Short mmCIF file of C-alpha atoms in Angstrom, two decimals:
data_model
loop_
_atom_site.label_atom_id
_atom_site.label_comp_id
_atom_site.label_asym_id
_atom_site.label_seq_id
_atom_site.Cartn_x
_atom_site.Cartn_y
_atom_site.Cartn_z
CA MET A 1 -3.48 -18.14 12.98
CA ARG A 2 -2.41 -18.66 9.51
CA VAL A 3 -2.96 -15.31 7.31
CA LEU A 4 -2.74 -14.72 3.76
CA ALA A 5 -1.23 -11.25 3.02
CA ILE A 6 -1.66 -9.14 -0.27
CA ASP A 7 -0.56 -5.74 -1.57
CA THR A 8 -0.61 -4.37 -4.97
CA ALA A 9 -0.89 -0.57 -4.05
CA THR A 10 2.70 0.00 -5.49
CA THR A 11 4.45 -1.36 -8.65
CA ALA A 12 5.65 -4.54 -6.53
CA LEU A 13 3.21 -7.30 -5.90
CA VAL A 14 3.31 -8.55 -2.45
CA THR A 15 2.02 -11.83 -1.30
CA GLY A 16 2.75 -14.08 1.42
CA VAL A 17 1.38 -16.39 3.99
CA VAL A 18 2.24 -15.69 7.85
CA ASP A 19 1.87 -18.42 10.80
CA THR A 20 1.39 -15.98 13.62
CA ALA A 21 1.98 -18.92 16.22
CA THR A 22 5.21 -19.67 14.75
CA GLY A 23 6.39 -16.51 13.19
CA GLN A 24 6.93 -18.61 9.78
CA THR A 25 6.56 -16.46 6.79
CA ASN A 26 6.58 -17.48 3.03
CA GLN A 27 6.41 -14.68 0.70
CA ARG A 28 6.93 -13.40 -2.91
CA VAL A 29 7.69 -9.62 -3.70
CA LEU A 30 7.47 -9.16 -7.27
CA GLU A 31 9.29 -5.69 -8.18
CA ASP A 32 8.32 -3.45 -10.72
CA THR A 33 5.59 -5.35 -12.32
CA ARG A 34 2.34 -3.78 -13.61
CA ALA A 35 0.66 -7.33 -14.23
CA HIS A 36 -0.80 -7.79 -11.07
CA ASN A 37 -4.17 -9.05 -12.18
CA GLU A 38 -2.16 -11.94 -14.20
CA LEU A 39 0.26 -12.67 -11.59
CA LEU A 40 -1.61 -12.48 -8.29
CA ILE A 41 -3.37 -15.77 -8.30
CA PRO A 42 -0.50 -18.01 -9.37
CA THR A 43 1.76 -16.06 -7.04
CA ILE A 44 -0.65 -16.77 -3.98
CA ALA A 45 -0.69 -20.61 -5.20
CA ASP A 46 3.07 -20.48 -4.97
CA VAL A 47 3.27 -19.28 -1.25
CA LEU A 48 0.69 -21.63 -0.10
CA ALA A 49 2.42 -24.72 -1.91
CA GLU A 50 5.79 -23.38 -0.43
CA ALA A 51 4.14 -23.34 3.16
CA GLY A 52 2.36 -26.66 2.78
CA LEU A 53 -1.10 -25.15 2.96
CA GLU A 54 -4.35 -25.20 0.96
CA TYR A 55 -6.75 -22.40 0.67
CA ALA A 56 -8.99 -24.06 3.53
CA ASP A 57 -6.15 -24.06 6.05
CA LEU A 58 -6.35 -20.04 5.97
CA ASP A 59 -7.91 -18.28 9.10
CA ALA A 60 -7.75 -14.61 7.83
CA VAL A 61 -6.81 -12.59 4.91
CA VAL A 62 -4.99 -9.05 5.29
CA THR A 63 -4.72 -6.85 2.38
CA GLY A 64 -3.29 -3.25 1.77
CA VAL A 65 -5.87 -0.76 1.14
CA GLY A 66 -3.22 1.96 -0.31
CA PRO A 67 -2.94 4.77 -1.15
CA GLY A 68 -2.45 3.58 -4.52
CA PRO A 69 -3.54 3.85 -7.88
CA PHE A 70 -7.04 2.57 -8.83
CA THR A 71 -6.10 0.00 -11.34
CA GLY A 72 -3.56 -1.69 -9.23
CA LEU A 73 -5.27 -1.43 -6.09
CA ARG A 74 -8.30 -2.79 -6.81
CA VAL A 75 -6.68 -5.98 -8.10
CA GLY A 76 -5.64 -7.09 -4.80
CA MET A 77 -8.43 -5.76 -2.86
CA ALA A 78 -10.83 -7.81 -5.25
CA THR A 79 -9.00 -10.77 -5.10
CA ALA A 80 -8.63 -10.48 -1.12
CA SER A 81 -12.23 -9.83 -0.67
CA ALA A 82 -13.59 -12.88 -3.00
CA LEU A 83 -11.19 -15.43 -1.11
CA ALA A 84 -12.42 -14.30 2.28
CA ASP A 85 -15.62 -14.51 1.23
CA ALA A 86 -15.36 -17.80 -0.42
CA LEU A 87 -13.51 -19.20 2.60
CA SER A 88 -15.99 -17.41 5.21
CA ILE A 89 -12.81 -15.98 6.93
CA PRO A 90 -12.24 -12.39 8.31
CA LEU A 91 -10.49 -9.82 5.86
CA HIS A 92 -8.86 -6.99 7.36
CA GLY A 93 -7.55 -3.86 5.46
CA VAL A 94 -4.22 -1.92 6.42
CA CYS A 95 -2.79 1.20 5.37
CA THR A 96 0.13 0.06 2.93
CA HIS A 97 2.43 3.20 3.89
CA ASP A 98 1.90 1.77 7.54
CA ALA A 99 3.13 -1.69 6.47
CA ILE A 100 6.28 0.11 4.52
CA ALA A 101 6.97 2.12 7.76
CA LEU A 102 7.13 -1.10 9.74
CA ALA A 103 9.22 -2.92 7.23
CA ALA A 104 11.49 -0.47 7.18
CA ASP A 105 12.68 -0.80 10.49
CA LEU A 106 13.00 2.66 11.75
CA GLU A 107 14.57 2.00 15.14
CA ALA A 108 17.60 0.88 13.41
CA HIS A 109 18.31 4.39 11.40
CA PRO A 110 19.53 7.66 12.73
CA ALA A 111 17.27 10.07 14.31
CA GLY A 112 16.76 13.42 13.19
CA ALA A 113 17.51 16.98 14.63
CA ASP A 114 14.63 16.39 17.22
CA GLY A 115 16.23 13.00 18.46
CA GLU A 116 13.54 11.13 16.99
CA ALA A 117 13.76 8.39 14.30
CA THR A 118 11.39 10.07 11.77
CA ALA A 119 10.78 8.86 8.43
CA LEU A 120 8.70 10.29 5.24
CA VAL A 121 7.37 6.97 3.15
CA ALA A 122 6.21 7.93 -0.02
CA THR A 123 5.39 5.91 -3.31
CA ASP A 124 4.14 6.91 -6.84
CA ALA A 125 0.60 8.53 -7.46
CA ARG A 126 1.43 9.29 -10.75
CA ARG A 127 0.56 12.59 -12.72
CA LYS A 128 3.96 13.93 -10.95
CA GLU A 129 2.35 13.44 -7.69
CA ILE A 130 3.47 11.38 -4.53
CA TYR A 131 1.45 9.33 -2.10
CA TRP A 132 3.14 10.21 1.47
CA ALA A 133 2.66 9.72 5.06
CA THR A 134 5.37 10.24 8.03
CA TYR A 135 6.15 8.08 10.78
CA ARG A 136 8.19 8.14 14.17
CA ALA A 137 9.71 5.10 16.01
CA THR A 138 8.50 4.69 19.61
CA ASP A 139 8.74 2.37 22.32
CA SER A 140 5.39 0.64 21.39
CA GLY A 141 6.36 0.58 17.86
CA VAL A 142 6.05 2.86 14.82
CA GLN A 143 3.34 5.71 14.96
CA ARG A 144 2.12 7.52 11.95
CA ILE A 145 2.01 11.20 12.48
CA ALA A 146 0.70 12.73 9.23
CA GLY A 147 -0.94 11.41 6.09
CA PRO A 148 -1.39 9.44 3.98
CA GLU A 149 -1.95 12.35 1.44
CA VAL A 150 -1.42 13.13 -2.29
CA SER A 151 0.67 15.99 -3.12
CA LYS A 152 3.05 17.62 -5.70
CA PRO A 153 6.66 16.83 -4.21
CA ALA A 154 7.17 20.59 -3.71
CA GLU A 155 4.10 20.77 -1.64
CA ILE A 156 5.19 17.83 0.88
CA GLU A 157 8.25 19.93 2.21
CA VAL A 158 5.92 22.75 3.32
CA LYS A 159 3.79 20.48 5.53
CA LEU A 160 6.81 18.72 7.16
CA THR A 161 8.34 19.58 10.63
CA SER A 162 10.95 17.18 11.08
CA THR A 163 12.19 14.20 9.24
CA ALA A 164 15.35 12.20 9.54
CA GLU A 165 15.14 10.20 6.33
CA VAL A 166 13.28 9.40 3.22
CA ILE A 167 11.82 6.01 1.99
CA ILE A 168 11.17 6.29 -1.37
CA PRO A 169 11.44 4.03 -4.64
CA GLU A 170 15.02 5.37 -6.22
CA ARG A 171 13.20 6.43 -9.51
CA LEU A 172 10.84 8.56 -7.64
CA ALA A 173 13.68 10.55 -5.68
CA THR A 174 14.63 12.77 -8.37
CA GLN A 175 11.35 14.42 -7.90
CA LEU A 176 11.87 15.29 -4.13
CA PRO A 177 12.59 19.10 -3.57
CA GLU A 178 16.03 20.51 -2.50
CA LYS A 179 15.61 20.01 1.24
CA LEU A 180 14.15 16.49 1.21
CA ALA A 181 16.56 15.34 -1.51
CA ALA A 182 19.40 16.19 1.00
CA LEU A 183 18.00 13.71 3.43
CA PRO A 184 19.52 10.26 3.86
CA ARG A 185 17.14 8.07 1.63
CA ARG A 186 16.53 4.17 0.94
CA GLU A 187 13.76 1.97 -0.65
CA ALA A 188 11.29 -0.35 1.17
CA GLN A 189 8.24 -2.52 0.18
CA PRO A 190 5.48 -3.45 2.41
CA THR A 191 6.19 -7.02 3.50
CA ALA A 192 3.69 -9.93 4.26
CA ALA A 193 4.91 -10.04 7.88
CA ALA A 194 4.55 -6.25 8.21
CA LEU A 195 1.04 -6.28 6.65
CA VAL A 196 -0.49 -8.78 9.18
CA ALA A 197 1.60 -7.10 11.88
CA VAL A 198 -0.35 -3.80 11.25
CA ALA A 199 -3.76 -5.50 11.20
CA ASP A 200 -5.29 -6.21 14.54
CA LEU A 201 -6.50 -9.79 13.87
CA ASN A 202 -8.27 -10.13 16.98
CA ALA A 203 -10.66 -6.83 16.35
CA GLU A 204 -14.02 -7.28 14.34
CA PRO A 205 -13.03 -6.78 10.74
CA ALA A 206 -14.19 -3.03 9.75
CA PRO A 207 -15.26 -2.38 5.98
CA VAL A 208 -12.52 -2.65 3.80
CA VAL A 209 -12.39 0.74 1.86
CA PRO A 210 -9.60 1.66 -0.62
CA LEU A 211 -7.46 4.85 0.00
CA TYR A 212 -7.48 6.30 -3.63
CA LEU A 213 -7.03 9.82 -2.11
CA ARG A 214 -8.49 11.21 -5.49
CA ARG A 215 -10.75 10.38 -8.52
CA PRO A 216 -9.46 7.48 -10.81
CA ASP A 217 -7.35 8.27 -13.75
CA ALA A 218 -10.15 7.02 -16.36
CA VAL A 219 -13.41 8.69 -15.99
CA PRO A 220 -16.55 8.42 -18.04
CA PRO A 221 -16.74 10.82 -21.00
CA LYS A 222 -19.27 13.62 -20.32
CA LYS A 223 -22.43 13.59 -22.39
CA GLN A 224 -22.20 15.79 -25.19
CA GLN A 225 -25.33 18.09 -26.30
CA LEU A 226 -26.26 17.94 -29.92
CA SER A 227 -25.12 20.77 -32.00
CA ALA A 228 -27.70 23.46 -32.57
CA ALA A 229 -27.19 22.91 -36.44
CA ILE A 230 -28.72 19.50 -36.17
CA PRO A 231 -32.51 20.02 -35.99
CA LYS A 232 -34.74 18.08 -33.94
CA VAL A 233 -36.96 15.27 -35.77
CA GLU A 234 -40.22 14.46 -34.15
CA LEU A 235 -40.50 10.31 -34.17
#
């Protein structure tokens, strides 16, 4: 199965084509870009060309559904939905943090005090908040323990029980409270292979719903009442 993977839930733009039969992956990860809208389609064209494929060769589309900021997230999801609809192929949505945790290879890193390889995965929610979820490595793969949620950094520490490491963009690390800041930390991005691996491609696709976890930054202005000083005029 040839699967197109897209994620625009973070400041990175992730696109790739994964052949599940051979494991071949062609991928582009554009770091720290906020030009998802302008770059997404050209980047998809690049990975398809690199893989020697046309759009018609695709069998499914997988998209990250967040959590992520409204504007960036909807670019990837809308594009994925439009492509799947135009090609009459299945569209699968996956939690972006699940893909980050899988790509981070938790099993290869030190365990916490409880003997488990656990991690806090955190991304930028803006407004001085963080999107986060916690994970553990098990014999059957990576398992989500809690989240995803959106919180102030200081609030996250209260909700955690045991975490061995923090997976977070370096520019956000300064926001971590003291206990979390003292843990080993590293960066990781969702990869095309991880996005596809998280998806259950054999299942009937469920409706793809974005994980905004809060209202968008931009909201319509409230209607203002006329000032009492302005007389009503009968027309």
